[in-house]
Amino acid sequence: MKILVCLSNVPDTTSKINFTDGDTKFDTNGVQFVINPNDEFGLTRAMWFKEKQGATVHVATVGEASTEPTIRKALAIGADEAIRVNAVPTDGFFVAEQLAEIVKNGEYDLVIAGRESIDYNGGMVPGILATLLGMNFVNTCISLEIDGNNATATREIDGGKEKLATTLPLVIGGQKGLVAESDLRIPNMRGIMMARQKKLNVVEPTSSNSVTADVKFEKPAPKGKVTLVDADNIDELINLLHNEAKVI
Amino acid sequence: MSVLVYTESENGKFKKNAHEVASYAYEVAKQLGTTATAISINASKAEELGDFGISKVLNVSNDQLKTFNAKAFANVIGQAAEKEAAKVIILSSSADTKFLAPILTAQLEAGYVPNVVSAPESTSPFKVKRTVFSNKGFAITEISSEIKIVGVSNNAFGNAENKTATTVESFEPSLKDDSFTTKSIEIDKVVGKATIADADIVVSGGRGLKGPENWGMIEELAEVLGAATACSKPVSDLGWRPHGEHVGQTGKPVASNLYIAIGISGAIQHLAGVSSSKVKVVINTDPEAPFFKAADYGIVGDAFEVVPKLIEKLKEFKAQNA
Ligand SMILES: Cc1cc2nc3c(=O)[nH]c(=O)nc-3n(C[C@H](O)[C@H](O)[C@H](O)COP(=O)(O)OP(=O)(O)OC[C@H]3O[C@@H](n4cnc5c(N)ncnc54)[C@H](O)[C@@H]3O)c2cc1C
């Protein structure tokens, strides 16, 4: 089985978000970039398929050279090979088109992406990619088993979960649950050394245009001060929620 | 050239978000000087969308579509868009709709913008405001493709009643076999209880509750309020609560009218996921807990004393206001 894990290079979850150039650009100053958490769960599940079912695991990122530390981390965790499409990921459709080209050329059986990137929260790359290539697709996937050509995937739905039967080739929009938090791996020294020897192929984008563009950013309005209620005065809280906030 | 909106139903009844997206579609149609058409699948009272400004409903009745199938549903919506020559399509943010949205986007070669929080800023060029960086910012995003798909955030636009004369047409899309290569084999879903996605009120517990044996009071509080229950990430990682209850940046987003956080410190990743809730209440022993900076109302106190009292007082309040 040949697996491609799609990685998005995103600001660490603790990052303060600021904008620059007249609020037209995300300010990367002082921001630490990491593997998108949803993708990291997928990468870790791919490692399981490698170790238990002999899968080959490649990773791909659409991004500039500055994303290479994130890619190297995935190689250090155990991916066999990496591909970087040398382009700024301008929108989800554009990214999906670039990845579709890689999937087609690499004849992957399984593509694992994250349900969304935590930066622009588009949530569309895996679904567009699957549709462009006519592959099966399961979103918000929280468990995945592969047996030969058959796949059993569980996805999160509003208020519960749904188990699906499908076949390879398959694209997954993954998230926590694909593996547990405690299964996530920190690269060790040996992994980091080995990652240096692994192939990181850089390819140029296929021409294609973005159909959406962020023209301006805003920060949320500052929050007003909290109204504190005494622990012995629950009636007051109920009164505020009923008469002032009007939510009960 | 109407605006098309997909209005989701479950067991024949429109979901709560159907009224919100219908209201949104009416607003966009008004801005574009046209009318709003809804596409619904196996809805039994399609005409009720007239209350929210929908002029026409294309209703599909088909047993093959009894169970949600993302590809087949996307196909149906795409065919409805073609029939209506729709250039703008409005979707909700439910799990099912976020599943079909990218499929529809690719089929129609459309530009798709999810997590939109308000009516379009302008329609020429077409610009919408959406959340980015998990609610830590907003972007004004321009869509330049011929067909534009807008995903409306839960509970962001609200319902706007606009009584409109509605015609319901039955619509018979052609279904392709290759849509059904992914099959539902088991659905495990709570029934008769509010879900985090559509509850007006969400009651959420954190590590401050010490252990799973203490969730009885959280569930009771939720029951009194008709609320959904949620939890912080470590609580689900520790196995105290199911993963489906994990809310925050890496869990489910919450956009309820009221969010009550009990024994939750208010870490940045937690707040990112719940900040779209309109009113936030925090109950925490530590006055320095960061959640107090993000909340509207707070009680500095021990959950084990405050929550039982709150339940009791709310029961009295409900009895008086029933
Ligand atoms: C990549 C990444 C992603 C993450 N994503 C998420 C996410 O999506 N969602 C999420 O929630 N977290 C997320 N986190 C974790 C986050 O950083 C915090 O660790 C977590 O939210 C803390 O959970 P908590 O508030 O329940 O626990 P704690 O931080 O331990 O807080 C417990 C609180 O309970 C209070 N308390 C103790 N006893 C009582 C009592 N008797 N009565 C009342 N209050 C009491 C304490 O004062 C304290 O404030 C993420 C972290 C990382 C690194």
PDB file of C-alpha atoms in Angstrom, chain B residues 197-313:
ATOM      1  CA  ALA B 197     -23.618  21.596  16.880  1.00  0.00           C
ATOM      2  CA  ASP B 198     -27.157  22.834  17.333  1.00  0.00           C
ATOM      3  CA  ALA B 199     -27.769  23.295  21.053  1.00  0.00           C
ATOM      4  CA  ASP B 200     -28.716  26.770  22.302  1.00  0.00           C
ATOM      5  CA  ILE B 201     -26.831  26.042  25.498  1.00  0.00           C
ATOM      6  CA  VAL B 202     -23.681  23.970  26.047  1.00  0.00           C
ATOM      7  CA  VAL B 203     -22.468  22.896  29.497  1.00  0.00           C
ATOM      8  CA  SER B 204     -18.804  21.969  29.512  1.00  0.00           C
ATOM      9  CA  GLY B 205     -16.545  20.401  32.122  1.00  0.00           C
ATOM     10  CA  GLY B 206     -12.769  20.440  32.523  1.00  0.00           C
ATOM     11  CA  ARG B 207     -10.036  18.761  34.474  1.00  0.00           C
ATOM     12  CA  GLY B 208     -11.110  20.721  37.549  1.00  0.00           C
ATOM     13  CA  LEU B 209     -13.916  18.189  37.975  1.00  0.00           C
ATOM     14  CA  LYS B 210     -11.303  15.645  39.103  1.00  0.00           C
ATOM     15  CA  GLY B 211     -12.777  12.486  37.542  1.00  0.00           C
ATOM     16  CA  PRO B 212     -15.501  10.931  35.400  1.00  0.00           C
ATOM     17  CA  GLU B 213     -17.502   9.961  38.499  1.00  0.00           C
ATOM     18  CA  ASN B 214     -18.262  13.659  39.005  1.00  0.00           C
ATOM     19  CA  TRP B 215     -20.048  14.215  35.717  1.00  0.00           C
ATOM     20  CA  GLY B 216     -23.473  13.424  37.167  1.00  0.00           C
ATOM     21  CA  MET B 217     -23.967  17.064  38.147  1.00  0.00           C
ATOM     22  CA  ILE B 218     -22.787  18.267  34.716  1.00  0.00           C
ATOM     23  CA  GLU B 219     -25.355  16.047  33.031  1.00  0.00           C
ATOM     24  CA  GLU B 220     -28.053  17.122  35.436  1.00  0.00           C
ATOM     25  CA  LEU B 221     -27.287  20.795  34.838  1.00  0.00           C
ATOM     26  CA  ALA B 222     -27.416  20.176  31.090  1.00  0.00           C
ATOM     27  CA  GLU B 223     -30.722  18.391  31.438  1.00  0.00           C
ATOM     28  CA  VAL B 224     -32.304  21.211  33.407  1.00  0.00           C
ATOM     29  CA  LEU B 225     -31.188  23.681  30.725  1.00  0.00           C
ATOM     30  CA  GLY B 226     -31.924  21.449  27.725  1.00  0.00           C
ATOM     31  CA  ALA B 227     -28.239  21.798  26.935  1.00  0.00           C
ATOM     32  CA  ALA B 228     -25.619  19.634  25.230  1.00  0.00           C
ATOM     33  CA  THR B 229     -22.622  18.434  27.253  1.00  0.00           C
ATOM     34  CA  ALA B 230     -19.024  19.096  26.229  1.00  0.00           C
ATOM     35  CA  CYS B 231     -15.549  18.881  27.734  1.00  0.00           C
ATOM     36  CA  SER B 232     -11.983  20.157  27.441  1.00  0.00           C
ATOM     37  CA  LYS B 233      -9.381  18.177  25.529  1.00  0.00           C
ATOM     38  CA  PRO B 234      -7.532  16.552  28.469  1.00  0.00           C
ATOM     39  CA  VAL B 235     -10.853  15.285  29.804  1.00  0.00           C
ATOM     40  CA  SER B 236     -11.443  13.328  26.585  1.00  0.00           C
ATOM     41  CA  ASP B 237      -7.776  12.291  26.317  1.00  0.00           C
ATOM     42  CA  LEU B 238      -8.010  10.864  29.841  1.00  0.00           C
ATOM     43  CA  GLY B 239     -11.065   8.903  28.768  1.00  0.00           C
ATOM     44  CA  TRP B 240     -13.343  10.615  31.295  1.00  0.00           C
ATOM     45  CA  ARG B 241     -15.692  11.634  28.470  1.00  0.00           C
ATOM     46  CA  PRO B 242     -16.136  10.501  24.844  1.00  0.00           C
ATOM     47  CA  HIS B 243     -14.006  12.191  22.169  1.00  0.00           C
ATOM     48  CA  GLY B 244     -17.119  13.556  20.508  1.00  0.00           C
ATOM     49  CA  GLU B 245     -17.495  15.944  23.464  1.00  0.00           C
ATOM     50  CA  HIS B 246     -14.039  17.510  23.053  1.00  0.00           C
ATOM     51  CA  VAL B 247     -14.448  21.152  22.077  1.00  0.00           C
ATOM     52  CA  GLY B 248     -11.804  23.685  21.105  1.00  0.00           C
ATOM     53  CA  GLN B 249      -9.357  24.337  18.332  1.00  0.00           C
ATOM     54  CA  THR B 250      -8.652  20.644  17.726  1.00  0.00           C
ATOM     55  CA  GLY B 251     -12.115  19.458  18.701  1.00  0.00           C
ATOM     56  CA  LYS B 252     -15.581  20.663  17.824  1.00  0.00           C
ATOM     57  CA  PRO B 253     -16.349  24.365  17.557  1.00  0.00           C
ATOM     58  CA  VAL B 254     -19.094  25.757  19.787  1.00  0.00           C
ATOM     59  CA  ALA B 255     -21.313  28.621  18.660  1.00  0.00           C
ATOM     60  CA  SER B 256     -24.178  28.373  21.135  1.00  0.00           C
ATOM     61  CA  ASN B 257     -26.092  31.247  22.732  1.00  0.00           C
ATOM     62  CA  LEU B 258     -24.770  30.255  26.154  1.00  0.00           C
ATOM     63  CA  TYR B 259     -21.592  28.327  27.042  1.00  0.00           C
ATOM     64  CA  ILE B 260     -21.004  27.366  30.673  1.00  0.00           C
ATOM     65  CA  ALA B 261     -17.408  26.351  31.443  1.00  0.00           C
ATOM     66  CA  ILE B 262     -16.931  24.493  34.715  1.00  0.00           C
ATOM     67  CA  GLY B 263     -13.434  23.692  36.004  1.00  0.00           C
ATOM     68  CA  ILE B 264     -11.876  24.741  32.694  1.00  0.00           C
ATOM     69  CA  SER B 265      -8.843  27.019  32.857  1.00  0.00           C
ATOM     70  CA  GLY B 266      -9.385  28.706  29.490  1.00  0.00           C
ATOM     71  CA  ALA B 267      -6.255  27.745  27.548  1.00  0.00           C
ATOM     72  CA  ILE B 268      -5.859  29.553  24.238  1.00  0.00           C
ATOM     73  CA  GLN B 269      -6.718  26.391  22.247  1.00  0.00           C
ATOM     74  CA  HIS B 270      -9.879  25.882  24.255  1.00  0.00           C
ATOM     75  CA  LEU B 271     -11.002  29.500  23.923  1.00  0.00           C
ATOM     76  CA  ALA B 272     -10.340  29.506  20.165  1.00  0.00           C
ATOM     77  CA  GLY B 273     -12.987  26.862  19.712  1.00  0.00           C
ATOM     78  CA  VAL B 274     -15.676  28.264  21.986  1.00  0.00           C
ATOM     79  CA  SER B 275     -15.328  32.018  21.499  1.00  0.00           C
ATOM     80  CA  SER B 276     -18.115  32.169  18.910  1.00  0.00           C
ATOM     81  CA  SER B 277     -20.596  31.436  21.672  1.00  0.00           C
ATOM     82  CA  LYS B 278     -22.579  34.564  22.386  1.00  0.00           C
ATOM     83  CA  VAL B 279     -22.543  34.486  26.200  1.00  0.00           C
ATOM     84  CA  LYS B 280     -19.931  32.658  28.270  1.00  0.00           C
ATOM     85  CA  VAL B 281     -20.123  31.812  31.959  1.00  0.00           C
ATOM     86  CA  VAL B 282     -17.157  30.461  33.896  1.00  0.00           C
ATOM     87  CA  ILE B 283     -17.124  28.673  37.236  1.00  0.00           C
ATOM     88  CA  ASN B 284     -13.609  28.198  38.574  1.00  0.00           C
ATOM     89  CA  THR B 285     -11.871  28.189  41.982  1.00  0.00           C
ATOM     90  CA  ASP B 286      -8.947  30.193  40.640  1.00  0.00           C
ATOM     91  CA  PRO B 287      -9.686  33.907  40.094  1.00  0.00           C
ATOM     92  CA  GLU B 288      -6.552  34.066  37.911  1.00  0.00           C
ATOM     93  CA  ALA B 289      -7.822  31.429  35.470  1.00  0.00           C
ATOM     94  CA  PRO B 290      -7.544  32.897  31.950  1.00  0.00           C
ATOM     95  CA  PHE B 291     -11.179  32.029  31.223  1.00  0.00           C
ATOM     96  CA  PHE B 292     -12.287  34.984  33.369  1.00  0.00           C
ATOM     97  CA  LYS B 293     -10.785  37.304  30.734  1.00  0.00           C
ATOM     98  CA  ALA B 294     -12.872  35.706  27.995  1.00  0.00           C
ATOM     99  CA  ALA B 295     -16.137  35.269  29.889  1.00  0.00           C
ATOM    100  CA  ASP B 296     -19.164  37.525  30.290  1.00  0.00           C
ATOM    101  CA  TYR B 297     -20.166  36.224  33.719  1.00  0.00           C
ATOM    102  CA  GLY B 298     -18.073  34.415  36.270  1.00  0.00           C
ATOM    103  CA  ILE B 299     -18.255  32.805  39.660  1.00  0.00           C
ATOM    104  CA  VAL B 300     -15.066  32.289  41.612  1.00  0.00           C
ATOM    105  CA  GLY B 301     -15.940  29.170  43.517  1.00  0.00           C
ATOM    106  CA  ASP B 302     -15.796  25.438  43.921  1.00  0.00           C
ATOM    107  CA  ALA B 303     -17.791  23.630  41.246  1.00  0.00           C
ATOM    108  CA  PHE B 304     -18.768  20.952  43.740  1.00  0.00           C
ATOM    109  CA  GLU B 305     -20.606  23.582  45.785  1.00  0.00           C
ATOM    110  CA  VAL B 306     -21.738  25.965  43.053  1.00  0.00           C
ATOM    111  CA  VAL B 307     -23.118  23.523  40.479  1.00  0.00           C
ATOM    112  CA  PRO B 308     -25.556  21.667  42.787  1.00  0.00           C
ATOM    113  CA  LYS B 309     -26.871  25.045  44.006  1.00  0.00           C
ATOM    114  CA  LEU B 310     -27.179  26.259  40.434  1.00  0.00           C
ATOM    115  CA  ILE B 311     -29.163  23.143  39.486  1.00  0.00           C
ATOM    116  CA  GLU B 312     -31.516  23.634  42.408  1.00  0.00           C
ATOM    117  CA  LYS B 313     -32.058  27.335  41.678  1.00  0.00           C
TER     118      LYS B 313
END
